[in-house]
CSV table of C-alpha atoms in Angstrom, one decimal:
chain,number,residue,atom,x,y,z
A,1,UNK,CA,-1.1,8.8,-24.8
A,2,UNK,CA,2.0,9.5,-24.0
A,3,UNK,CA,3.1,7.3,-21.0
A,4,UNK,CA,5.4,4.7,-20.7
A,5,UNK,CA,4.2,2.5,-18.0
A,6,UNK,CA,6.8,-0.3,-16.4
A,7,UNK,CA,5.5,-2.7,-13.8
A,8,UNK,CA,6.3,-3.7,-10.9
A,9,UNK,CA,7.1,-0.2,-9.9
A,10,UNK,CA,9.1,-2.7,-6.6
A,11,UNK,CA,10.6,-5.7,-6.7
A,12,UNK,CA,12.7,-7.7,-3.6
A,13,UNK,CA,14.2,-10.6,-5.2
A,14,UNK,CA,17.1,-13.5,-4.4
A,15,UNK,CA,19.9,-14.2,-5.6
A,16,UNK,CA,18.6,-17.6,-6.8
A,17,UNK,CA,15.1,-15.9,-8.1
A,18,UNK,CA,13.6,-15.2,-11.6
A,19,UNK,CA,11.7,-12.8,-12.5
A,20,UNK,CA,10.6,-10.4,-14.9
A,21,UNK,CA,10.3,-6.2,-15.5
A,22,UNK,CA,8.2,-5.1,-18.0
A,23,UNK,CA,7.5,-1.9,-19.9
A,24,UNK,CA,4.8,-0.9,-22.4
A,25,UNK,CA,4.1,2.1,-24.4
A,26,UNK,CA,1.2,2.9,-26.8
A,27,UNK,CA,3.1,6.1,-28.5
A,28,UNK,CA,3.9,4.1,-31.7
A,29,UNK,CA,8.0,4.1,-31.0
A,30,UNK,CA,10.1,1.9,-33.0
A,31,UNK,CA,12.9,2.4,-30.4
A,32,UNK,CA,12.7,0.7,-26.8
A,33,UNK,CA,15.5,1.2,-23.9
A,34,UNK,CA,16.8,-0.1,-20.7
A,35,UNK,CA,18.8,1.6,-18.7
A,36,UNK,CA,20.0,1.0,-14.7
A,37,UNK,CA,20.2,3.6,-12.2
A,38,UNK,CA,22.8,3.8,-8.9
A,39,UNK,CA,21.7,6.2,-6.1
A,40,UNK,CA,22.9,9.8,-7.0
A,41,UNK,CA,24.5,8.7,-10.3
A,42,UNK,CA,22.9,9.2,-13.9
A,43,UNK,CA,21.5,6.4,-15.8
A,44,UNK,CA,23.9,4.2,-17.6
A,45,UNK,CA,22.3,2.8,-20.6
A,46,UNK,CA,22.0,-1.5,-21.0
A,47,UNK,CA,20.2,-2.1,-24.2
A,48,UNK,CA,18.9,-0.7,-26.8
A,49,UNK,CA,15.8,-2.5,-29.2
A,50,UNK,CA,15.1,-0.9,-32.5
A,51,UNK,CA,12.3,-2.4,-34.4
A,52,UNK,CA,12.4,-5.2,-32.2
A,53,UNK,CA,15.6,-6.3,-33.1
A,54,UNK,CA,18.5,-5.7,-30.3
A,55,UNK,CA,21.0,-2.9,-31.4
A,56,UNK,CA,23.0,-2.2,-28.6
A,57,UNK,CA,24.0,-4.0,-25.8
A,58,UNK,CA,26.6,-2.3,-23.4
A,59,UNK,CA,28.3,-5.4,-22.3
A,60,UNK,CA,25.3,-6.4,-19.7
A,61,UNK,CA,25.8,-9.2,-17.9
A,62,UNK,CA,23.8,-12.4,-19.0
A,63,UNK,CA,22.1,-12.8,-16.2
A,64,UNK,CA,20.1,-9.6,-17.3
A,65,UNK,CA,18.0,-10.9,-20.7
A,66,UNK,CA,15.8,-8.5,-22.7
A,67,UNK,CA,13.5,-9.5,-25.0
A,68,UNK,CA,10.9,-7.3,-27.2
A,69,UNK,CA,8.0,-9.4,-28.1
A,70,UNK,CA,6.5,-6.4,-30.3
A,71,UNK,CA,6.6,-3.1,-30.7
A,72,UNK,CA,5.3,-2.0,-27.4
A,73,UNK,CA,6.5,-4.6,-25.3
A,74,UNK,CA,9.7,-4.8,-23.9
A,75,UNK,CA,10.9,-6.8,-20.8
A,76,UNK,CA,13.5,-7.9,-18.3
A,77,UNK,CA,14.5,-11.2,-17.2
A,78,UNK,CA,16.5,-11.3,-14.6
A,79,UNK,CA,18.0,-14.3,-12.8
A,80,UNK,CA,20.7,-15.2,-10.4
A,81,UNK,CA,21.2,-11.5,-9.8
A,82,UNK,CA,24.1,-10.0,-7.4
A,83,UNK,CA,23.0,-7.7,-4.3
A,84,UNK,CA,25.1,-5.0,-6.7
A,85,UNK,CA,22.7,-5.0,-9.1
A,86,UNK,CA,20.2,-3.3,-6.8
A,87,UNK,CA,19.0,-0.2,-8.9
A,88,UNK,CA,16.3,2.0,-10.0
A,89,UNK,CA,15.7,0.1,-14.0
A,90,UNK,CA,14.2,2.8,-16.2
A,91,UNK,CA,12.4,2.1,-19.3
A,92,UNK,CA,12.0,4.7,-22.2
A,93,UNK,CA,11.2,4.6,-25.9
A,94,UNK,CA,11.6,7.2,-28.5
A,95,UNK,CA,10.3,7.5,-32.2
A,96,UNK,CA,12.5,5.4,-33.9
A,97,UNK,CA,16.6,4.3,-34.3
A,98,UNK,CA,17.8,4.7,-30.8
A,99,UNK,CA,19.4,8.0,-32.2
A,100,UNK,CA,20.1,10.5,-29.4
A,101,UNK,CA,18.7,13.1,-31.0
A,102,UNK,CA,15.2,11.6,-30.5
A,103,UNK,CA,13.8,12.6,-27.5
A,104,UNK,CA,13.2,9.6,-25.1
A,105,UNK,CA,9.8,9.3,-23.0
A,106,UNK,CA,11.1,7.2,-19.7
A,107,UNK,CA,8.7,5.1,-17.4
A,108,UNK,CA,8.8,6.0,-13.7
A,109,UNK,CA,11.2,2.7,-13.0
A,110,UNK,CA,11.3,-0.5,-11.4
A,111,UNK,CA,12.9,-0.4,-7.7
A,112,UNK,CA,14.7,-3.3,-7.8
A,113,UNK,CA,16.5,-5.0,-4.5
A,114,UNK,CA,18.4,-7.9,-4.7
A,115,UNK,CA,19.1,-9.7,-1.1
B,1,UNK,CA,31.7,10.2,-28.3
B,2,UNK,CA,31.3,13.7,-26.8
B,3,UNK,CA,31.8,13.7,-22.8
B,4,UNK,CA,30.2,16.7,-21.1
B,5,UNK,CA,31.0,18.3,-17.8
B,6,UNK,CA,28.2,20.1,-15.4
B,7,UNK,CA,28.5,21.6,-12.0
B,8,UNK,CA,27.5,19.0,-9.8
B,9,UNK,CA,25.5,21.4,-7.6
B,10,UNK,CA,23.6,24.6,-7.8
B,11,UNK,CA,21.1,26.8,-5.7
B,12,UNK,CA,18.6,29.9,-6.7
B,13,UNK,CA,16.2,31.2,-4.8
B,14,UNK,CA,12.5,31.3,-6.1
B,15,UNK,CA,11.4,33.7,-9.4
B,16,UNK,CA,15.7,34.1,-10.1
B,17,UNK,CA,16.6,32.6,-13.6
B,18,UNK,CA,18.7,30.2,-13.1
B,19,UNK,CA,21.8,29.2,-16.1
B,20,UNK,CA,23.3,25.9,-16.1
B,21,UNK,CA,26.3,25.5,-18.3
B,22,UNK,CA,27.8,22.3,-19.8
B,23,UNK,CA,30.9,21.8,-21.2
B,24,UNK,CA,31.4,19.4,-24.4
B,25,UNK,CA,34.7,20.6,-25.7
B,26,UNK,CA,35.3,17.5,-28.7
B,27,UNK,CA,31.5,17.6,-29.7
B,28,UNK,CA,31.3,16.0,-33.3
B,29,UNK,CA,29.6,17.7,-36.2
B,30,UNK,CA,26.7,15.8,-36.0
B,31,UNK,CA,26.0,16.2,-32.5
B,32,UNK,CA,23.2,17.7,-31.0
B,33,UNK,CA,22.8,18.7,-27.7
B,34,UNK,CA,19.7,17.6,-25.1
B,35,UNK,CA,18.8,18.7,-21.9
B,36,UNK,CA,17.0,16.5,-19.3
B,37,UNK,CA,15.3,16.8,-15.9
B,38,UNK,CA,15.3,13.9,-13.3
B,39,UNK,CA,13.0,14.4,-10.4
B,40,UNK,CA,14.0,11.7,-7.3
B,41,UNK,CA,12.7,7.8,-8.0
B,42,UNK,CA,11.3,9.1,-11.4
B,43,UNK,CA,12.3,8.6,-14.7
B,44,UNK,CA,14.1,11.8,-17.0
B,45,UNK,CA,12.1,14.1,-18.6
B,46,UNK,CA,13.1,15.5,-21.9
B,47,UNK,CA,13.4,19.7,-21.7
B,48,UNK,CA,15.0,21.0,-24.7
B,49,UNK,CA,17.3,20.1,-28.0
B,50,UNK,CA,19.4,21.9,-30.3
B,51,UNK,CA,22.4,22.0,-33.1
B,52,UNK,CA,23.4,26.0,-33.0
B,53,UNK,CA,22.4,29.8,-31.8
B,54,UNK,CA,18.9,29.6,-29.2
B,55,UNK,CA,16.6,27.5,-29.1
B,56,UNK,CA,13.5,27.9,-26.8
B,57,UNK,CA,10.2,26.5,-25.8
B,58,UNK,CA,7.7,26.8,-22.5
B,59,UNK,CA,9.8,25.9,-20.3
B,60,UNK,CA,13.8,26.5,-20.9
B,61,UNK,CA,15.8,28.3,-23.3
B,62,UNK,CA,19.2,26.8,-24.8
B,63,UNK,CA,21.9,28.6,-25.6
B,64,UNK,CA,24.7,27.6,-27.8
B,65,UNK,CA,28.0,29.8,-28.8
B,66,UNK,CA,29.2,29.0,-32.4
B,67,UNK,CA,32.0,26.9,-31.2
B,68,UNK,CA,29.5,24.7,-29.9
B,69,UNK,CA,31.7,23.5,-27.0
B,70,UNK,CA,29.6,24.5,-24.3
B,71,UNK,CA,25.7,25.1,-23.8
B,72,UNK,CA,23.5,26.7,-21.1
B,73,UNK,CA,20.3,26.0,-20.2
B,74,UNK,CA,18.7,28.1,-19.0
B,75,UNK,CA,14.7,28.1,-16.7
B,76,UNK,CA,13.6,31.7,-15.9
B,77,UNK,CA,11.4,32.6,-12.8
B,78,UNK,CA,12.4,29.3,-10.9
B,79,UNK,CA,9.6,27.6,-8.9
B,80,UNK,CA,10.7,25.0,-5.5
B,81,UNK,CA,9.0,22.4,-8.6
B,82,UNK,CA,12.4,22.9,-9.9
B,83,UNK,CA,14.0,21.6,-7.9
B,84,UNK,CA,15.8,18.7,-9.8
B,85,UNK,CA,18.9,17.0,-11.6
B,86,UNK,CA,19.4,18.4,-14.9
B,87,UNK,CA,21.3,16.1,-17.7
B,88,UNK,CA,23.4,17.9,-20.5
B,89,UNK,CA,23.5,15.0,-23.4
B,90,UNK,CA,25.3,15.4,-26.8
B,91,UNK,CA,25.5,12.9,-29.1
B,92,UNK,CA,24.0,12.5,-32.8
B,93,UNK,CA,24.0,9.9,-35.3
B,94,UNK,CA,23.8,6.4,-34.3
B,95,UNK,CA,25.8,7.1,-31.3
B,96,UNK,CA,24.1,6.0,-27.9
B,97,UNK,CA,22.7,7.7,-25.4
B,98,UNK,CA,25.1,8.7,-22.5
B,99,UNK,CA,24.0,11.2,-19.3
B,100,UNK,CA,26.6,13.1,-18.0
B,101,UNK,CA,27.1,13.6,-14.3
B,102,UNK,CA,24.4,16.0,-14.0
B,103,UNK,CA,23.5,19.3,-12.0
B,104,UNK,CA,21.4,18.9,-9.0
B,105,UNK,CA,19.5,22.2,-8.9
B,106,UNK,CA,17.9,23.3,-5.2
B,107,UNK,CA,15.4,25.8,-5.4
B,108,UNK,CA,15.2,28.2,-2.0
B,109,UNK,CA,12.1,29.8,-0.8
């Protein structure tokens, strides 16, 4: 199996909501991402779990909240999100470190809208 | 951290090969170089990786001069399935991950 699913694949939320993204994968990868996705521009990476401890976090604001209950679990809280932070979030895991030179395996994304 | 440059746009017509060059002129030793294919509302695929020379697989070839400040990949025989944004990556180590601006390819019948 080598899918990395992520549910919901939409999402409309308000500014004052909370609510969750999640993403799963059954490949046996130590390393889990997030990453959020403008129209027409490349995904800009968020976090980065590595054995389900956080290893990098690019200076995303709190109001985004990962959390990696095991090894193939990882999921979003989001909560008193901007209309800005409308985006395609994509999901991806690789074998293990967060290394770039591991290849990543992405999910198909969450379509998020914030209103 | 290496920052690569990509023509923003290309077009081929169907069965042409089609080379897409990127340019990563202060790539570190340790870097390696990945390619990546986006299809719209999807999430990346990985295509191809490598340090030095050629490197090829099913689907692409990469080629890398011994400078290693640029790299082209390149897809023979295009299909309109193609039809895509291609990432250029470099980066090794513990760096993280960065996508550079990308090169939407459009594949003509």
């Amino acid at each position: 199996d080598t899918e990395v699913t992520q549910t919901p694949k939409h999402l409309v939320m308000g500014m004052t909501n909370k609510k969750s993204l999640k993403c799963e994968q059954h490949m046996g990868h130590r390393a889990m991402y997030w990453y959020k996705q403008k129209a027409k521009k490349p995904p800009e990476l968020m976090f980065v779990y590595s054995y389900e401890k956080l290893s990098i976090n690019e200076s995303v604001p709190s109001r985004f909240s990962p959390e990696c209950p095991n090894s193939s679990l990882l999921n979003l809280h989001l909560h008193a999100l901007q209309p800005e932070d409308s985006a395609l979030y994509l999901c991806a895991s690789s074998l293990a470190g967060g290394r770039p030179t591991y290849e990543q395996y992405f999910g198909p994304g969450t379509r998020l809208t914030v209103t | 951290l290496a920052k690569t440059t990509q023509p923003i746009s290309m077009d081929s017509y169907e069965g042409q090969e089609v080379n897409i060059t990127c340019s990563h002129n202060n790539i570190a030793t340790n870097d390696y170089i990945t390619w990546y294919q986006q299809f719209p509302s999807q999430g990346p695929r990985f295509i191809i990786q490598g340090y030095k020379t050629k490197v090829t697989n099913e689907v692409a070839s990469l080629f890398i001069p011994a400078d290693r400040k640029s790299s082209t990949l390149s897809l023979p025989r295009v299909s309109l399935s193609d039809t895509a944004v291609y990432y250029c990556l470099v980066g090794g180590g513990y760096q993280k991950v960065t996508f550079g601006t990308g090169t939407k390819l459009q594949v003509i019948p």
